[in-house]
mmCIF file of C-alpha atoms in Angstrom:
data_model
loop_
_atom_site.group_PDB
_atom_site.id
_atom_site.type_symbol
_atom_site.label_atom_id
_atom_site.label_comp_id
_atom_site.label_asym_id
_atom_site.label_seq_id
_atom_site.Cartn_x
_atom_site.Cartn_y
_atom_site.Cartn_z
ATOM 1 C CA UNK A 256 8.589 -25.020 130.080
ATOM 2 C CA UNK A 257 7.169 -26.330 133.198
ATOM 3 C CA UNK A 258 6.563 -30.020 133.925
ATOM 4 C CA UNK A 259 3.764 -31.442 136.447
ATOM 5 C CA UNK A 260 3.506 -34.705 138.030
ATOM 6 C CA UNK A 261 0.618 -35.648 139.823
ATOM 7 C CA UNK A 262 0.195 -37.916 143.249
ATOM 8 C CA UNK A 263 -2.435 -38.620 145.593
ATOM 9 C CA UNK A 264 -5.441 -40.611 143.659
ATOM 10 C CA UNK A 265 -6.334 -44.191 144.483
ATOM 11 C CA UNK A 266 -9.520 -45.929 145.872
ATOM 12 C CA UNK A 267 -11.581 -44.968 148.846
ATOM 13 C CA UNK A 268 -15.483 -45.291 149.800
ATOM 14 C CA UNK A 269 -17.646 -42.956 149.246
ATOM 15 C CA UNK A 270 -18.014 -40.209 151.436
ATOM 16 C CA UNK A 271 -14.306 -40.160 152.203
ATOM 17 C CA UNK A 272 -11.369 -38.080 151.673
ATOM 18 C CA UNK A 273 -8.492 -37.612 149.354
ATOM 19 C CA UNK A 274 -5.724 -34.876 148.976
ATOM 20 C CA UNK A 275 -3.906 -34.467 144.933
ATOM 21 C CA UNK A 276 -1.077 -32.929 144.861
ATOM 22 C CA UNK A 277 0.399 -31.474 141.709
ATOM 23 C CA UNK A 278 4.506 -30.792 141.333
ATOM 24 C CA UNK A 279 5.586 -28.572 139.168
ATOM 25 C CA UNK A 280 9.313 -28.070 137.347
ATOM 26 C CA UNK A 281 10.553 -24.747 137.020
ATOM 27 C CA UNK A 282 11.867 -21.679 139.116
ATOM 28 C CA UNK A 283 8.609 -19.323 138.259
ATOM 29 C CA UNK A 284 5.769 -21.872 139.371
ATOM 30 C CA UNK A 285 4.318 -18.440 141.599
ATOM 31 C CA UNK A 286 3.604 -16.894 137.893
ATOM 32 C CA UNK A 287 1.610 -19.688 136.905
ATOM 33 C CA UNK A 288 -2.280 -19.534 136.778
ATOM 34 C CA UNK A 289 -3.300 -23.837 138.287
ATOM 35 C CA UNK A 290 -6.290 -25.590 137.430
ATOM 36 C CA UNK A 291 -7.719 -29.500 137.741
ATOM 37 C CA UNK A 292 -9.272 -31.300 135.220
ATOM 38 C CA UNK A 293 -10.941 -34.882 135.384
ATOM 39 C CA UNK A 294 -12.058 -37.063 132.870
ATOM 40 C CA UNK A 295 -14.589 -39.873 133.476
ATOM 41 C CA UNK A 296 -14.315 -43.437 130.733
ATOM 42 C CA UNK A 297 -16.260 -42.212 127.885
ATOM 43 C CA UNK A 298 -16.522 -38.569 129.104
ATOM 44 C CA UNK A 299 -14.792 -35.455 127.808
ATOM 45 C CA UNK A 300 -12.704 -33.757 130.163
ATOM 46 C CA UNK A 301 -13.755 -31.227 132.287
ATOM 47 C CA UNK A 302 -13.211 -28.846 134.598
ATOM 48 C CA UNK A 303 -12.741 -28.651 138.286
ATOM 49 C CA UNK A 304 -11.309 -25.920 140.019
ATOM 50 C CA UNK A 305 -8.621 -23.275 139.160
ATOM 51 C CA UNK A 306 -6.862 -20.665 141.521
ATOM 52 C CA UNK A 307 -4.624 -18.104 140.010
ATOM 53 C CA UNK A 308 -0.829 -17.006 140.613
ATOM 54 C CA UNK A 309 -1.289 -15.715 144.508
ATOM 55 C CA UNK A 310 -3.614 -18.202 145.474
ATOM 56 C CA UNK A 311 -5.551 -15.167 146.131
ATOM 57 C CA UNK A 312 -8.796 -15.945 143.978
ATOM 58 C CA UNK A 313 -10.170 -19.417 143.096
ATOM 59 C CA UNK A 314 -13.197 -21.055 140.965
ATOM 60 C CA UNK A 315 -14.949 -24.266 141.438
ATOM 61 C CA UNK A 316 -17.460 -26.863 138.855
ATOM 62 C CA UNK A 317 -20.541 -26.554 140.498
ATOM 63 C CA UNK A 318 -20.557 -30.281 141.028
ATOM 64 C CA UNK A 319 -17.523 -29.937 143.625
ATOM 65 C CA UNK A 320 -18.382 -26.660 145.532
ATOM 66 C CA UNK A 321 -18.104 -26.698 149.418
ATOM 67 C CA UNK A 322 -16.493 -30.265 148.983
ATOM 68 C CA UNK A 323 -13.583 -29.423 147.232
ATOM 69 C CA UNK A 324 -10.790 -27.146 147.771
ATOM 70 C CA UNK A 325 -8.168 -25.854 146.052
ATOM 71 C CA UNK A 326 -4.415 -25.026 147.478
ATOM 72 C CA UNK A 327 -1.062 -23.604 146.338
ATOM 73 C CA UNK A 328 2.408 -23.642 148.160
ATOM 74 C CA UNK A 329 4.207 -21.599 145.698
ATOM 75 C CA UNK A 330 7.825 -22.247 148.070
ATOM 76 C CA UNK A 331 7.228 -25.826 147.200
ATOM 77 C CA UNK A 332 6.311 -25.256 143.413
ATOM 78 C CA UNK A 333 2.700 -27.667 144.633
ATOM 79 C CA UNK A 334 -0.671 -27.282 144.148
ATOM 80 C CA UNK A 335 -3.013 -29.228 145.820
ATOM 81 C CA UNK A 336 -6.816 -30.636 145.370
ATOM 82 C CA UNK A 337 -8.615 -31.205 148.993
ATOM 83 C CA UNK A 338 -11.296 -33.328 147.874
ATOM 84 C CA UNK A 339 -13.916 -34.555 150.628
ATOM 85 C CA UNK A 340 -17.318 -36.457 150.879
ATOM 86 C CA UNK A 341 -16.471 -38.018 147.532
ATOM 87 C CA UNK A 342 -19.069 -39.906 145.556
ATOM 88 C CA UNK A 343 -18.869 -42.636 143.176
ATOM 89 C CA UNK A 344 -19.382 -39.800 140.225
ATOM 90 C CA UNK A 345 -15.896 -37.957 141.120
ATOM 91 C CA UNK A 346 -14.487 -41.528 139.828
ATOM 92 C CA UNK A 347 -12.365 -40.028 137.005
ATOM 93 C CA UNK A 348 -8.792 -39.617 136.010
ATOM 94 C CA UNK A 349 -7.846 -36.310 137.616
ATOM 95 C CA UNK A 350 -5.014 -33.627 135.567
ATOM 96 C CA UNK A 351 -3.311 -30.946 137.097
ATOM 97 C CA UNK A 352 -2.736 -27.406 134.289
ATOM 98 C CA UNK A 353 -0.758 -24.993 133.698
ATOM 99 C CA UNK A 354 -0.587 -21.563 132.244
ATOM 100 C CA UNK A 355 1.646 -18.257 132.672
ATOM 101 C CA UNK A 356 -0.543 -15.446 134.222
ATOM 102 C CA UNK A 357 0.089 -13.186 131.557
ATOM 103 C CA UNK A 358 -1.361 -15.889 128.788
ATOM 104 C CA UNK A 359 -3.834 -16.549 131.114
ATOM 105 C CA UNK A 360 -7.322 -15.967 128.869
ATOM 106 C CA UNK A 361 -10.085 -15.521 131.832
ATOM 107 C CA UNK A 362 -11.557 -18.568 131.403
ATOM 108 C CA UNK A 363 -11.341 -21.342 134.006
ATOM 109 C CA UNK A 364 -12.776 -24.030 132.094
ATOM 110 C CA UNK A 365 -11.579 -23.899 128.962
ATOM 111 C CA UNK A 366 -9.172 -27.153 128.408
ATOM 112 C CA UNK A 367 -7.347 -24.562 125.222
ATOM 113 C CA UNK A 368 -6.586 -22.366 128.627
ATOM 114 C CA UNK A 369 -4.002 -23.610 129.811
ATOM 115 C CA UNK A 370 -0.460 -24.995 128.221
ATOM 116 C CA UNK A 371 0.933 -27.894 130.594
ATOM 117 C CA UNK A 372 -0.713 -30.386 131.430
ATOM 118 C CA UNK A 373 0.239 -33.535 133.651
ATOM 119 C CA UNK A 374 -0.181 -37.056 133.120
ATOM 120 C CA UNK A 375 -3.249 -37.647 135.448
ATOM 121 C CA UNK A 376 -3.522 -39.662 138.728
ATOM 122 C CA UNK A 377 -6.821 -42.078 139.166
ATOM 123 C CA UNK A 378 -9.171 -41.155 141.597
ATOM 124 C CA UNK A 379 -11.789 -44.633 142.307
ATOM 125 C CA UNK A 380 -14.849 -43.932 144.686
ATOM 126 C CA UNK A 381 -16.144 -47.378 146.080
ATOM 127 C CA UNK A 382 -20.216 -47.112 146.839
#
């Protein structure tokens, strides 16, 4: 079982900067394939960038390339969500996901991917 909390979301202008972070539970967090998620009011969840167990390779939604980034401290069991020059359309509810690398199906945007999810922090972009 792992657990994840999320921190980091709250309100800031656009064009601005926030950092998620995403703790997880567990002594075998390094095995674990990451991934965010947001979900906009009356939108389905989607996807928004992954990186697998090393940190080594990583995928982006095309809506968040070369403005987001995604980061993993597997010593302190944290993944993290870099998010810059936000704009009012990144408002959203924001997940962190798990899955173990060896259930891990290939595909980064699939929500049935993953296993554990968190409970979501809120991410508000001012215009």
């Amino acid at each position: 079982q792992v657990q994840l909390v999320e921190s980091g979301g709250g309100l800031v202008q656009a064009g601005g900067s926030l950092r998620l972070a995403c703790a997880a539970s567990g002594r075998t967090f390094s095995s674990y394939t990451m991934g965010w998620f947001r979900q906009a009011p009356g939108k389905e969840r989607e996807f928004v960038a992954g990186i697998n167990w090393s940190g080594a390779i990583t995928n982006y939604a095309d809506s968040v390339k070369g403005r987001f980034t995604i980061a993993r401290d597997n010593g302190k069991n944290t993944v993290y969500l870099q998010m810059n020059s936000l704009k009012p359309e990144d408002t959203a509810v924001y997940y962190c996901a798990a899955v173990h690398r060896l259930r891990y199906s290939g595909y980064w945007y699939r929500i049935s991917s993953y296993d554990y999810w968190g409970q979501g922090t809120q991410v508000t972009v001012s215009s």
